[in-house]
Phi, psi and omega in degrees: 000323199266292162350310223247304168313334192288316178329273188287013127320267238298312190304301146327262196325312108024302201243019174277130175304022207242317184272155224264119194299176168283145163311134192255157230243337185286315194293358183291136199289125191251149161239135166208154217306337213239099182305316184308290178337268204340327175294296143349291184266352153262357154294332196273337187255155043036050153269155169311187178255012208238334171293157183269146155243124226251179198276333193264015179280281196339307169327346190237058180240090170272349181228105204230108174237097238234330191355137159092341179263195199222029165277125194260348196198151181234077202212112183106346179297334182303355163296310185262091194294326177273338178297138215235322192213100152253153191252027273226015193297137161086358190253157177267045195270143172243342191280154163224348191297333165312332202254316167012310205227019172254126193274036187242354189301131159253328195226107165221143198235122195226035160318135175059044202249164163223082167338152158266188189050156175278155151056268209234344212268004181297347211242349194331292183324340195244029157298332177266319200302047185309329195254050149275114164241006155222140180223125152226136215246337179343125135100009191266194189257354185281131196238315183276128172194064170250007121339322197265012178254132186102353176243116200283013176275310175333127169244317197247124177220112176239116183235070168299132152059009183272193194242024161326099148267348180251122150308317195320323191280016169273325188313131192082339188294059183298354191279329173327086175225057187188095162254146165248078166259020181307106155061021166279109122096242199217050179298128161250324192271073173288026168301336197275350166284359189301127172095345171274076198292351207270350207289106160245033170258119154198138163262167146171050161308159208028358181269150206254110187268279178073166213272323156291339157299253155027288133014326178278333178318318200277000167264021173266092199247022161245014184310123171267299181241118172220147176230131164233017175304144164068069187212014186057026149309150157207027173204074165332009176334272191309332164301299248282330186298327164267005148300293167330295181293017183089023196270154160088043121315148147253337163326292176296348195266355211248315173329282216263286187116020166243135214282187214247109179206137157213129189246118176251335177336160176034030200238126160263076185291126172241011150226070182296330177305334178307348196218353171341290235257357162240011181319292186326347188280010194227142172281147181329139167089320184273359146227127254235125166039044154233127176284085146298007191305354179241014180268317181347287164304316187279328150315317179278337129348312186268160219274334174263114162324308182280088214278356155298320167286309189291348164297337178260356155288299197303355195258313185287347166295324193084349195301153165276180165276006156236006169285144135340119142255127177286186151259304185320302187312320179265001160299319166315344208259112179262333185256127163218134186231111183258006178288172208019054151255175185247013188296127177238346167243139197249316206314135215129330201262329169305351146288358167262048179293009180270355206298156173219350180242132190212098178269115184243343180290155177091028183252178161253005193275168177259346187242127140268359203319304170332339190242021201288330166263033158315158172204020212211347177293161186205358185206140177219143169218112168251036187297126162065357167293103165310296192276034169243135164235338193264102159289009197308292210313001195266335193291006176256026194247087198270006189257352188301095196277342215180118186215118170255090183242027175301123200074023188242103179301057177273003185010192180005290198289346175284345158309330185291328213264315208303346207278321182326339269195044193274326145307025210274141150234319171236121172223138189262109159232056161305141142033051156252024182070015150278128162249358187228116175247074210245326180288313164327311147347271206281351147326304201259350121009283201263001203086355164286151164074354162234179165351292192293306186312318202279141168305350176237005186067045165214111189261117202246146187220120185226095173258027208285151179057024156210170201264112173195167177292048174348324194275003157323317181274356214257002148281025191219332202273020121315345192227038176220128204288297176245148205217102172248143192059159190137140161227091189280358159329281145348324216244156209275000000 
C-alpha cells in the first residue's frame, strides 16, 4: 500500500502543472542590436512594430535591402538562415562576421563599407560562403582576396576603386562572367584570367596590360562591355578575333541584360583602323578613344569582309593599316597563304585574279565561291578545312597541278570538278567520302597522276581512308612514284 501511494506521489509531482512545458527552438526570440534593421525586416515579414520576431518568422526572410541606409550593425542576422540576397551597400556597417555561416547566401552586395580587419582577413567572413555567385566589393579596403579561391559558383565579382593588385587567387576559375577591376589597387599580371571564356564584363581600367598581355582578349569573344582604357595598349589586334566571333553584339547585350560600351581612352592605338567595319556595333557615346578619322575611305574603299585575310593582303603588300588598297595593287598578288589567320571569308579574293598559289589550311573558312572565276591557280591547298564540301568553284583552273584536299568530305560529286583537272599530278583525297574512282581512271588516261606530268618525275596520290574499287587504277599505279593507300589484292 505504502508502494502505491508513494507511487502515485511520484506521479503526482511529474505531472505538476507549475512546470514549463520545452521550448519549440522557432518560437526563440531573435535580438538584434541595431533598431534600424529590427525595423527594416519586420516591414519586409510584415510584422508588427510591437511584435517579436522569433527564429521560425525569420525563417521566411530571403531577401534584405537596407542599401542606403544608417544601419551600423547586422549582429542576429546569423539567425536567418534561408537568406538568400543581401544588400548593405552605403550602410555603416563593418562587422560582417553575423553572416559567416549562412551558406545559403547568393548575392551580397558591400558597396562603400569600411570591412573591419587587414589583409586577407577582411574577407574572413565569406569562407563558408560556397553558393556566393555575386559579390561586390566596390569602393572597400579588401587588398587581399584569396578567401575567395575555389568558389566556383562566383560569377559576378566587383572590386572597383578596391585596392587588389594579385589576381592570382583567381586563377582556374573559369565560371566568371562578370570582373570588375576599375582603378583597383596596382594590376600589373591578368594571366590568371586567362581561360575565362564566359566573361561578358571585364574592366581593368588603369591596370598595366600592355600589348603582350593583351594578346589574351582574343579568347573573350562574349565580351558586351569592356574598359581598357589607360592599360598601355597601341596594338588592337587581338578585338578583331572577338569582333569575328560576335562579341559587342545586341544578341550577346539581349543575352546579359547589358548595354553595348568599349572605353578605349588613354591608350596610344596605333591601328585603330583594325576594328572600322564594326564601330556602327556601339550605341552613340558608347565606344570611347578610338580615332577613325582616317579609316573613312578605307572603310568604304575594302575590298574584304575578313580582317584576317585583308591583314594578310596588307602584309603581302607591305600596306600599313591605313594605306589604301587599290585594285591595281591586288592584281599583283600571286600568292596568298592565309595559314595562321583567324580568316573564315575569302570573299575579296576575286579581286586577285592573277593568283596561282592558294594556301587554306589552318583557316575556318567554308565557302570557296570567291574564288569560282579564277583560271590561273596551279596549287590549292584545303587540308583538313572541315567546313568545306563544295570544291566546284575550283573547276575553272584547268592548269590546276597540286590540289591538298585532305579530310574535305566533297565526294562523288566533287569528282566531277576533279575530272577537270588534267594537269593534275599531286592529289591528296585522303578521307573525302569518295567512292567511285572511275574519274581518276580516266585522268591518268590522259596522263595525269602519273610519272611523266610531275615536275620532278614523281607523281603523289593519297587515297588512304576512303571505301572504292581500286582496281579501275591499278593498270596506272606502277607509274605514280608515291602512292599511299589503295587495296590492290584483288586485282588481276
Amino acid at each position: 500500500m505504502l508502494a502505491l501511494l508513494f507511487g502515485a506521489m511520484a506521479i503526482a509531482c511529474t505531472d505538476d502543472p507549475d512546470t514549463p512545458p520545452a521550448q519549440d527552438p522557432n518560437d526563440e526570440v531573435v535580438v538584434f542590436e541595431d533598431e534600424l534593421l529590427e525595423g527594416f525586416i519586420k516591414s519586409d515579414l510584415n510584422i508588427g512594430s510591437n511584435d517579436d520576431i522569433t527564429v521560425g518568422r525569420l525563417a521566411n526572410l530571403t531577401e534584405l535591402n537596407v542599401a542606403n541606409t544608417q544601419v551600423s550593425s547586422i549582429a542576429g542576422l546569423e539567425k536567418a538562415t534561408n537568406l538568400e540576397v543581401l544588400n548593405l551597400n552605403f550602410t555603416n556597417v563593418t562587422d560582417m562576421s553575423p553572416i559567416q555561416d549562412l551558406t545559403g547566401l547568393k548575392e551580397l552586395n558591400l558597396w562603400n563599407l569600411d570591412l573591419e580587419g587587414e589583409g586577407a582577413a577582411i574577407l574572413d567572413f565569406v569562407q563558408n560562403l560556397n553558393e556566393l555567385e555575386f559579390l561586390d566589393l566596390r569602393e572597400t579596403p579588401t587588398s587581399d582576396i584569396s578567401r575567395l579561391a575555389g568558389k566556383s559558383n562566383l560569377k559576378h565579382l566587383n572590386l572597383r576603386e578596391a585596392n587588389v593588385s594579385d589576381l592570382s587567387p583567381l586563377s582556374g576559375m573559369t565560371q566568371f562572367e562578370y570582373l570588375n577591376f576599375n582603378r583597383c589597387g596596382n594590376i600589373t599580371d591578368i594571366s590568371p584570367l586567362d581561360g575565362m571564356v564566359n566573361l561578358y564584363y571585364l574592366s581593368l581600367r588603369n591596370a598595366e596590360v600592355g600589348d603582350e598581355q593583351f594578346k589574351q582578349f582574343s579568347q573573350y569573344t562574349k565580351l558586351v562591355e569592356s574598359n581598357i582604357r589607360n592599360t598601355g595598349i597601341t596594338d588592337i589586334t587581338p578585338l578583331v578575333a572577338i569582333f569575328e566571333a560576335g562579341a559587342f553584339t545586341q544578341e550577346l547585350s539581349d543575352l546579359y541584360g547589358n548595354k553595348i560600351s568599349l572605353d578605349l581612352q588613354n591608350n596610344n592605338i596605333t591601328n585603330p583602323c583594325l576594328i572600322a567595319q564594326w564601330v556602327d556595333q556601339f550605341p552613340q557615346g558608347e565606344l570611347e578613344g578610338w580615332d577613325g578619322a582616317a579609316c573613312g575611305d578605307a572603310v568604304e574603299a575594302s575590298f574584304f569582309e575578313d580582317a584576317g585575310l585583308e591583314g594578310r593582303v596588307r602584309e603581302i603588300l607591305g600596306l600599313g593599316d591605313d594605306d589604301e588598297i587599290t585594285e591595281e595593287l591586288l592584281l599583283t598578288v600571286e600568292e596568298l597563304d592565309l595559314r595562321g589567320t583567324t580568316t573564315s571569308n575569302v570573299a575579296g579574293v576575286e579581286k586577285m585574279p592573277n593568283l596561282t598559289f592558294v594556301r587554306l589550311d589552318g583557316t575556318e573558312v567554308s565557302d570557296l565561291t570567291p574564288f569560282s572565276e579564277h583560271t590561273k591557280i596551279t596549287y590549292f591547298n584545303i587540308n583538313t578545312v572541315t567546313g568545306i564540301t563544295d570544291i566546284s568553284p575550283l573547276g575553272n583552273n584547268a592548269d590546276l597541278g597540286t590540289l591538298i584536299a585532305r579530310n574535305i568530305q566533297f565526294g562523288n560529286e566533287g569528282m566531277e570538278t576533279i575530272a577537270k583537272f588534267k594537269k593534275l599530278w599531286r592529289l591528296n583525297m585522303r578521307n573525302t567520302g569518295v567512292t567511285d574512282l572511275s574519274v581518276l581512271a580516266d585522268l591518268m588516261e590522259e596522263g595525269a597522276l602519273q610519272n611523266d606530268m610531275a615536275p620532278e618525275g614523281t607523281a603523289i596520290l593519297d587515297i588512304r581512308e576512303i571505301e572504292a574499287d581500286f582496281c579501275v587504277i591499278a593498270a596506272f599505279r606502277d607509274e605514280i612514284g608515291d602512292l599511299s593507300g589503295g587495296d590492290f589484292s584483288s586485282c588481276d
